Short mmCIF file of C-alpha atoms and ligand atoms in Angstrom, two decimals:
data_model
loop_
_atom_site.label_atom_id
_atom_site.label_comp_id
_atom_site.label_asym_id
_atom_site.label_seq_id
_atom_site.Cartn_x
_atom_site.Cartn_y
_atom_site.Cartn_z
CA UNK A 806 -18.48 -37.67 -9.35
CA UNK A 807 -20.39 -33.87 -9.32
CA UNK A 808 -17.51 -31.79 -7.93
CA UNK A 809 -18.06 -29.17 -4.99
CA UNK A 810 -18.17 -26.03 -6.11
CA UNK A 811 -14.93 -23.60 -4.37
CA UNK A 812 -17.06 -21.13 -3.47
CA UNK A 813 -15.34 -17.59 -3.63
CA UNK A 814 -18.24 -15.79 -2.53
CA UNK A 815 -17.96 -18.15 0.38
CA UNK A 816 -14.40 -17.82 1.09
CA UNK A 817 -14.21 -14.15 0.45
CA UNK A 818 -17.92 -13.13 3.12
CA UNK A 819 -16.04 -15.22 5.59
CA UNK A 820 -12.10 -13.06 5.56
CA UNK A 821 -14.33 -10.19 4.74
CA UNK A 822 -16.35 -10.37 8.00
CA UNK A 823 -12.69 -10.69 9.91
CA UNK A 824 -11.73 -7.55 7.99
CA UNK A 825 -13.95 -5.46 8.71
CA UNK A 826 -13.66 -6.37 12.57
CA UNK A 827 -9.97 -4.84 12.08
CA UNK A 828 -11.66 -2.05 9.92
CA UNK A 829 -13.24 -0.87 12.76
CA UNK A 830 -10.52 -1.69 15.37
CA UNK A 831 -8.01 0.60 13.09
CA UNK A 832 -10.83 3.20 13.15
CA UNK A 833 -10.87 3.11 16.93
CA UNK A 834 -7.07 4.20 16.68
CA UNK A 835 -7.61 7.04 14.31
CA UNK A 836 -7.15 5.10 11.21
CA UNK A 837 -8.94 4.78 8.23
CA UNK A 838 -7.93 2.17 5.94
CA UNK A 839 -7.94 3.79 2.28
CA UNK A 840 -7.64 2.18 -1.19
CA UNK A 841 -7.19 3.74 -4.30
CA UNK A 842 -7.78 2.84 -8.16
CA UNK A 843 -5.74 4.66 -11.10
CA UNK A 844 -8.45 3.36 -13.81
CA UNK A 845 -7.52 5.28 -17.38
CA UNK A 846 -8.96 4.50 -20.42
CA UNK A 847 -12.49 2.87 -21.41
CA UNK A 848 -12.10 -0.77 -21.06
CA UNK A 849 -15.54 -2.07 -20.60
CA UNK A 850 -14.07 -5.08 -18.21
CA UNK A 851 -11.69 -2.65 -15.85
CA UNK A 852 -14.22 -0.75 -15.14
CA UNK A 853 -16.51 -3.49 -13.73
CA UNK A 854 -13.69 -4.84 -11.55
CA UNK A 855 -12.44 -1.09 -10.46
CA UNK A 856 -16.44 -0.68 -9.55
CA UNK A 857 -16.15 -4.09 -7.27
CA UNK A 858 -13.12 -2.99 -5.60
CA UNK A 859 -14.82 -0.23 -4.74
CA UNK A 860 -17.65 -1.76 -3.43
CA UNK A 861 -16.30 -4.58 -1.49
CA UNK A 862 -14.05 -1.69 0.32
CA UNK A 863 -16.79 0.26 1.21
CA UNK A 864 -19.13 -2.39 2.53
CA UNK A 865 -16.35 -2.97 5.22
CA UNK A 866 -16.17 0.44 6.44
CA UNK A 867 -13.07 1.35 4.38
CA UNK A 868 -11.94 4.73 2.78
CA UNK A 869 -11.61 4.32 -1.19
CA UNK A 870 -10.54 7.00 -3.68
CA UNK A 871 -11.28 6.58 -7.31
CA UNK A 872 -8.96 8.24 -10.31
CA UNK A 873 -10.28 7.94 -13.56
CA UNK A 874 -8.28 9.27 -16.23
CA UNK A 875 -9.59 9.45 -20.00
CA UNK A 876 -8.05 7.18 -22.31
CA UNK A 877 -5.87 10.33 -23.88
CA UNK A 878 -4.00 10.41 -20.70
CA UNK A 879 -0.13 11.33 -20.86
CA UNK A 880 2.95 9.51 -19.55
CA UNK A 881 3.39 12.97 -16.93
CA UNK A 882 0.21 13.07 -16.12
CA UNK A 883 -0.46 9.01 -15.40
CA UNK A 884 2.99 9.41 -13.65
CA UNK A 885 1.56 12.80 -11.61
CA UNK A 886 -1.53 10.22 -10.17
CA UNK A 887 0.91 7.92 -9.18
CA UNK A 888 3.25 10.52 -7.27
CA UNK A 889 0.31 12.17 -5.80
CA UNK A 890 -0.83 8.80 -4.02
CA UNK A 891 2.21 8.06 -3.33
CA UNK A 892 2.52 11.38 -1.01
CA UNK A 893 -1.03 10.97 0.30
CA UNK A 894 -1.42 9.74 3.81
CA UNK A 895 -4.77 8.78 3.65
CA UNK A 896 -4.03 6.21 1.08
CA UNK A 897 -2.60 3.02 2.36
CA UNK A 898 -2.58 0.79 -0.89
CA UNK A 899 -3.35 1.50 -4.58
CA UNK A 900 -3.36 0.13 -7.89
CA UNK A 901 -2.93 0.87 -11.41
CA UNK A 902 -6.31 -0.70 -13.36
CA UNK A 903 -4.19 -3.12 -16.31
CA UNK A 904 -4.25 -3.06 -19.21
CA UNK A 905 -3.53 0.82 -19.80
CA UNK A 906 -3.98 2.61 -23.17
CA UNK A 907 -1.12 1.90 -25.54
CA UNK A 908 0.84 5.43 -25.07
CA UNK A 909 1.58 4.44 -21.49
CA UNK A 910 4.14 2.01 -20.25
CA UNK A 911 2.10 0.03 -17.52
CA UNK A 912 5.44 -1.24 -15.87
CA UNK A 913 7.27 2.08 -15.75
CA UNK A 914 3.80 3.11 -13.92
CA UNK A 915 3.74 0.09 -11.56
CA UNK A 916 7.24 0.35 -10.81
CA UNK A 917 7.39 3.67 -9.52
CA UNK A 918 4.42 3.29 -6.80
CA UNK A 919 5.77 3.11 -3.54
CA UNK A 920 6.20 -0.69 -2.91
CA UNK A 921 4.59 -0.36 0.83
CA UNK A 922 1.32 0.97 -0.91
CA UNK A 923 1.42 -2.13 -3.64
CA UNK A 924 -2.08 -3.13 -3.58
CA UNK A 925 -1.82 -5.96 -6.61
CA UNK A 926 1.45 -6.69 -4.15
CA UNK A 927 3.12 -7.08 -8.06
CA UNK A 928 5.91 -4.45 -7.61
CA UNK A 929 9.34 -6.23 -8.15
CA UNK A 930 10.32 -5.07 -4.84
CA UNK A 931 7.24 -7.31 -3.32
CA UNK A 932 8.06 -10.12 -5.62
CA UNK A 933 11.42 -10.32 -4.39
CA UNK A 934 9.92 -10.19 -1.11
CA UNK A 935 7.76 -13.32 -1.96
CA UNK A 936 10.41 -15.29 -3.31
CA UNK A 937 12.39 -14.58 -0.42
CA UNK A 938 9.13 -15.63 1.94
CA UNK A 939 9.27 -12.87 3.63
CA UNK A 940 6.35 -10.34 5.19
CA UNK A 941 4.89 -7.62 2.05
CA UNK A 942 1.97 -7.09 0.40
CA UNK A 943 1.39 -10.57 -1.60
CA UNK A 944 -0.06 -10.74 -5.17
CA UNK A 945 -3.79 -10.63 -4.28
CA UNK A 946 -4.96 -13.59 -7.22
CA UNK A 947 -2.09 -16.29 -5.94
CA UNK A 948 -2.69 -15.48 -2.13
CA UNK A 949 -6.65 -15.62 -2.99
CA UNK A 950 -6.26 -18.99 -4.55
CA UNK A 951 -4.29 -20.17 -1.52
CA UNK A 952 -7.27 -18.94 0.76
CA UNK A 953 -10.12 -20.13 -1.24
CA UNK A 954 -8.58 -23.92 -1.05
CA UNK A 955 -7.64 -23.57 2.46
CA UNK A 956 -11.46 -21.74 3.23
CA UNK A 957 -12.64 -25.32 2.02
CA UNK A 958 -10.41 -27.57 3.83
CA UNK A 959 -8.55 -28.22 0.50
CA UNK A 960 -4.79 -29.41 2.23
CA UNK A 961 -1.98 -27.73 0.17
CA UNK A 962 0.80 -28.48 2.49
CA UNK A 963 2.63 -31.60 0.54
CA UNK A 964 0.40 -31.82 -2.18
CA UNK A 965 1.32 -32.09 -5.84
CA UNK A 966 0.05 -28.88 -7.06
CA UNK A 967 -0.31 -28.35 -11.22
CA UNK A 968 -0.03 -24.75 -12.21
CA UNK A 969 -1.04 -24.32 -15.60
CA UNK A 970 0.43 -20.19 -17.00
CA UNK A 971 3.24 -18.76 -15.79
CA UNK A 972 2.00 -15.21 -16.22
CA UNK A 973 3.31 -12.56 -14.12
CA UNK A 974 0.04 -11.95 -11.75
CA UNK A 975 -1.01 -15.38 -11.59
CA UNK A 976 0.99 -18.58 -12.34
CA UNK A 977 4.69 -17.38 -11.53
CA UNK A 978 4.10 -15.64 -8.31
CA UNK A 979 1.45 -18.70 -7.04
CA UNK A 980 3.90 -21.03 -8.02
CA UNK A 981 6.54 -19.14 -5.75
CA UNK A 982 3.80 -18.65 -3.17
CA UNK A 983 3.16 -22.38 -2.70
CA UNK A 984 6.74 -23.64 -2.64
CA UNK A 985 7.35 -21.62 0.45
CA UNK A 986 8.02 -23.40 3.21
CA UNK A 987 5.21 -22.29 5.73
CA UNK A 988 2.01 -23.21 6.17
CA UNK A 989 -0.46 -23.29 3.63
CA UNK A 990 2.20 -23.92 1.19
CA UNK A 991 5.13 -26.28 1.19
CA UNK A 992 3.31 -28.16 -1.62
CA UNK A 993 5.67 -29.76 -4.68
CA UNK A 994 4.72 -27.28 -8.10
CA UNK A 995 4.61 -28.03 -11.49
CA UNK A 996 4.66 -25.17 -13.55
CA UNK A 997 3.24 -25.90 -17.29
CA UNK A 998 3.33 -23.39 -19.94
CA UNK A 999 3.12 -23.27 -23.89
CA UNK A 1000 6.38 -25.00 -23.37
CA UNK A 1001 4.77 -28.06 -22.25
CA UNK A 1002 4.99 -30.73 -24.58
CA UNK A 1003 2.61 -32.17 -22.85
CA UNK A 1004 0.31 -30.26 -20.24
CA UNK A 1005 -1.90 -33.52 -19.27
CA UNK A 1006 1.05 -35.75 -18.54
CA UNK A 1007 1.93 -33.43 -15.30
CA UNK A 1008 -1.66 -32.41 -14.33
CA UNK A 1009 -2.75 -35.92 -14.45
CA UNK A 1010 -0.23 -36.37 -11.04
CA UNK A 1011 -2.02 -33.81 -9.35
CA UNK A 1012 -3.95 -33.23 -6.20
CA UNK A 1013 -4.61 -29.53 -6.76
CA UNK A 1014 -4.66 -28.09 -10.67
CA UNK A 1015 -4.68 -24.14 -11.13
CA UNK A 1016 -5.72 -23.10 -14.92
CA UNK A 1017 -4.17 -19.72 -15.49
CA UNK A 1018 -4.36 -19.19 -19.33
CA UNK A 1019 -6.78 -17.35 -20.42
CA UNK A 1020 -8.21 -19.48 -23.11
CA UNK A 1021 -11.56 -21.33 -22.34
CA UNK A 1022 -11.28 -25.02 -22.82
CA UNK A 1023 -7.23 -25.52 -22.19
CA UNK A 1024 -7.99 -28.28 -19.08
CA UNK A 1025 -10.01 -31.45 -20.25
CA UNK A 1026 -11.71 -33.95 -17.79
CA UNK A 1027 -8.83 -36.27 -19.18
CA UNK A 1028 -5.98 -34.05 -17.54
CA UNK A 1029 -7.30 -34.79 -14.16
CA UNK A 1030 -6.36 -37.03 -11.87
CA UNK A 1031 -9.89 -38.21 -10.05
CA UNK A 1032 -11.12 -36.73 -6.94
CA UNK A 1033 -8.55 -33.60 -7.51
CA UNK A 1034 -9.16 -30.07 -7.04
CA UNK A 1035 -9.51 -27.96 -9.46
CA UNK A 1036 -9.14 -24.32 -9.58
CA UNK A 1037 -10.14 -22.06 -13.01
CA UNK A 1038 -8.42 -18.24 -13.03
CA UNK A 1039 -9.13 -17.60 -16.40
CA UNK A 1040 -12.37 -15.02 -17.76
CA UNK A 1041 -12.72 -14.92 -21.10
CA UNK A 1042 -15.76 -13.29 -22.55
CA UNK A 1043 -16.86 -15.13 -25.55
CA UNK A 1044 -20.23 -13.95 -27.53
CA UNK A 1045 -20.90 -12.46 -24.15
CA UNK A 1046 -20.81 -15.91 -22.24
CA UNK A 1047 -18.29 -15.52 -19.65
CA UNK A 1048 -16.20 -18.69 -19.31
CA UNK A 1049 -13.17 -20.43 -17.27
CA UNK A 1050 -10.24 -21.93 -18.16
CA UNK A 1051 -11.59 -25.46 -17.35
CA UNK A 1052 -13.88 -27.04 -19.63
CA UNK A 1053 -17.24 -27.93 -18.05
CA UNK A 1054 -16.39 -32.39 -18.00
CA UNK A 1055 -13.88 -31.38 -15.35
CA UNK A 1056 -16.93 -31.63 -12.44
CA UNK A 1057 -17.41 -35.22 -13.16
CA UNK A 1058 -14.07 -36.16 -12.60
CA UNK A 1059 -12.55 -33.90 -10.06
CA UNK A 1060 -13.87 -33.50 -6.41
CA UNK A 1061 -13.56 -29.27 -5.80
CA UNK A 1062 -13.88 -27.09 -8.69
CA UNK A 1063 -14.30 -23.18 -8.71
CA UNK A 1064 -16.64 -21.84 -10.94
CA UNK A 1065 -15.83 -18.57 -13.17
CA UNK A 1066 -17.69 -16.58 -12.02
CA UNK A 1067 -17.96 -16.75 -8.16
CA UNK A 1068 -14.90 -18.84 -7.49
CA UNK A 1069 -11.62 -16.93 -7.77
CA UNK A 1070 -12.28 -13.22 -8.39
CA UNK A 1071 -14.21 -12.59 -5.40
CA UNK A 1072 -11.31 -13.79 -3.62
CA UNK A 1073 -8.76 -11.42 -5.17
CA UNK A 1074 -10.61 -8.72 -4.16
CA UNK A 1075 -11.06 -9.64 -1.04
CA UNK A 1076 -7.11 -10.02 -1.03
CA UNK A 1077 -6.77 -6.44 -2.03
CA UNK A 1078 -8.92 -5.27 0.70
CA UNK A 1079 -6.65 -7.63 2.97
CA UNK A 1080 -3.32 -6.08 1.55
CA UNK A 1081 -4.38 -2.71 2.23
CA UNK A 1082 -6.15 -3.18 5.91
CA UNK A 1083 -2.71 -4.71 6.76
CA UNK A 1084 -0.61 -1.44 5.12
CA UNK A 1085 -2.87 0.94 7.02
CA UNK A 1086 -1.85 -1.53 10.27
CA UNK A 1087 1.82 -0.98 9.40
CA UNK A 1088 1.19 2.32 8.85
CA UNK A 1089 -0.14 2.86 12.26
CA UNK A 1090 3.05 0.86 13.33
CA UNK A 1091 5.07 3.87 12.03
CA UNK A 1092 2.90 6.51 13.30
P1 NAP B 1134 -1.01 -14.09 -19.03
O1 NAP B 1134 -0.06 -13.19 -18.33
O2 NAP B 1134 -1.36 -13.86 -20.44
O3 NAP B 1134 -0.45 -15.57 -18.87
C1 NAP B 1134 -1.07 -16.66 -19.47
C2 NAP B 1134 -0.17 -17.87 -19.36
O4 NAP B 1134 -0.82 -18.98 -19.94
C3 NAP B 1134 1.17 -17.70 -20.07
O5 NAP B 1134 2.18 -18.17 -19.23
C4 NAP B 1134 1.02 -18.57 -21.32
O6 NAP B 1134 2.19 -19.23 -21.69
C5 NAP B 1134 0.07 -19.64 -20.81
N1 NAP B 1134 -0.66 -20.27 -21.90
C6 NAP B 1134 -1.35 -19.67 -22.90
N2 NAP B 1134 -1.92 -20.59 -23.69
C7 NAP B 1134 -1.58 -21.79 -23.18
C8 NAP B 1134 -1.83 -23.13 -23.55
N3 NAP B 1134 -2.60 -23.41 -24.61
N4 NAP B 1134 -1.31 -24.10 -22.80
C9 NAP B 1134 -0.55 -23.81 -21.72
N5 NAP B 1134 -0.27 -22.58 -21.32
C10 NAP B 1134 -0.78 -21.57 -22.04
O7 NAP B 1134 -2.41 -14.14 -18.25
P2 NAP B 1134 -2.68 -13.96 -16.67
O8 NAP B 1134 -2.66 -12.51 -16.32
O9 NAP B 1134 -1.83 -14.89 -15.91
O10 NAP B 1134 -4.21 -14.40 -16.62
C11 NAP B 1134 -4.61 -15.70 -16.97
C12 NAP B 1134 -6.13 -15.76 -16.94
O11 NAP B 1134 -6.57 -15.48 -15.60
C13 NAP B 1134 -6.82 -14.71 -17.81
O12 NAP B 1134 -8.01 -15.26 -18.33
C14 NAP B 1134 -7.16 -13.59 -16.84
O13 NAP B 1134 -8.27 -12.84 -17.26
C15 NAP B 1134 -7.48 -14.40 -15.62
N6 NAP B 1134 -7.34 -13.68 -14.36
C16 NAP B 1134 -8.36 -13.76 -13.49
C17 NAP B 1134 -8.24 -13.12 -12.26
C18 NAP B 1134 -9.37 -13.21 -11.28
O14 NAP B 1134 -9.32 -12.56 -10.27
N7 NAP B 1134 -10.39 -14.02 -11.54
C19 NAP B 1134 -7.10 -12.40 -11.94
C20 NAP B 1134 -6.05 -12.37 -12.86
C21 NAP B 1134 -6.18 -13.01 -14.08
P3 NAP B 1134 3.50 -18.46 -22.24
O15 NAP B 1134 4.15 -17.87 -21.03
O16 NAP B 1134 4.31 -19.52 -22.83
O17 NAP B 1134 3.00 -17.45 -23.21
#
């Protein structure tokens, strides 16, 4: 078996075109949807993805904003960005870029944005909102995952889903997200972790498997059940090859697999772009 390839850019042209339909319907109502980045620091990697959030917001017709701080950047002044989009009405949604220069506390940043302008949707407040299934800005990698399988026809709904990390943007909040009851979800979750005696005995039972480690290699064509779906989060830049999670073998056995890249990062931008068109909608709501 060659697997099909989960095609993020795909997925993500297809929700894109539907967002910017609503881009330009909020437009026609005075509204501008606007994203922000809080970028600080030099890493070589946040600055590609800040650059592609950019991009993907402006090719839909949407406002973005772009703070770069240098990597000297103080706790009052990282905290001064953050209160000063948090007061500004043109900005529906923002994020602070991870990881941030060691001086800084990352969650003491995260957790004083204002949870209705969440882009990452990874405020506790929006977390709690998840677990409780109810409406927020979701975690823009989990709900993208969900998307890209359903985008393919991929059924989640009862399905024995493998997640594989239980890190705090990825594997807990997906596994959360798919053992909601409600469509597109309801599946039953395994969640393995370094924990895992081991990892293959639980992936092996499952229709869907989501690698979320970051460390190439981790899932073997062994751990797969045949004719399963496969999905690979990780990136990890190795003597500048960029590789998955998922060891290559895995397309002979499984039936869907997403490659790295192309598979799930276009989709979590795309995600972004979705959390903040619907913010700017609520905010017109409130108007
Ligand atoms: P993380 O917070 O570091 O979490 C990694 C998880 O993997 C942890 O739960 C860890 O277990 C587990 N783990 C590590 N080694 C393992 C092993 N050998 N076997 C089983 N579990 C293992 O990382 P993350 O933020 O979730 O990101 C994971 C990967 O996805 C990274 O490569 C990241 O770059 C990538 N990513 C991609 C996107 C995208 O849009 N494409 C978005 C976000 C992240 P413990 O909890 O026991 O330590």
């Amino acid at each position: 078996m060659t697997a099909q390839k989960l095609d993020g850019w795909a997925a993500a042209g297809a929700i894109r075109a539907q967002l910017a339909d609503e881009v330009a319907d909020l437009k026609a109502h005075g509204v501008v949807p606007g994203l922000a980045t809080v970028l600080i620091g030099d890493d070589p990697a946040s600055h590609v993805y800040v650059t592609n959030k950019h991009k993907g917001c402006e090719e839909i017709g949407m406002r973005s904003l772009r703070i770069d701080l240098p990597a000297d950047t103080t706790r009052e002044q990282a905290l001064d960005a953050v209160e000063r989009l948090n007061a500004d009405p043109s900005i529906h949604s923002y994020l602070i870029q991870y990881p941030v220069p060691s001086q800084l506390d990352f969650n003491e940043l995260l957790y004083r944005v204002d949870p209705k302008k969440d882009g990452d949707g990874l405020h506790p407040f929006n977390l709690g909102l998840l677990a409780l299934g109810a409406d927020g800005p979701r975690p823009c990698t989990p709900v993208g995952i969900q998307a890209l399988l359903s985008h393919h026809g991929v059924g989640i709904e009862g399905a024995t889903v493998a997640v594989v990390g239980r890190g705090l943007t990825v594997g807990r909040p997906l596994g959360m997200l798919l053992t909601l009851k409600e469509p597109n979800a309801n599946a039953t979750v395994i969640q393995c972790h370094t924990g895992t005696p081991d990892i293959g005995e639980f992936t092996r039972q499952a229709d869907i498997v989501v690698a979320a480690v970051g460390r190439a290699g981790t899932v073997t064509a062994d751990m797969i059940k045949p004719g399963a779906a496969v999905v690979d989060v990780g990136v990890n830049r190795i003597d500048g090859e960029l590789l998955g999670d998922v060891a290559p073998e895995v397309a002979e056995v499984a039936a869907w697999l997403s490659p790295v890249p192309g598979g799930v990062g276009p989709m979590t931008i795309t995600m972004l772009m979705r959390n903040t068109v619907a913010a700017a909608r609520r905010a017109l709501g409130n108007a």
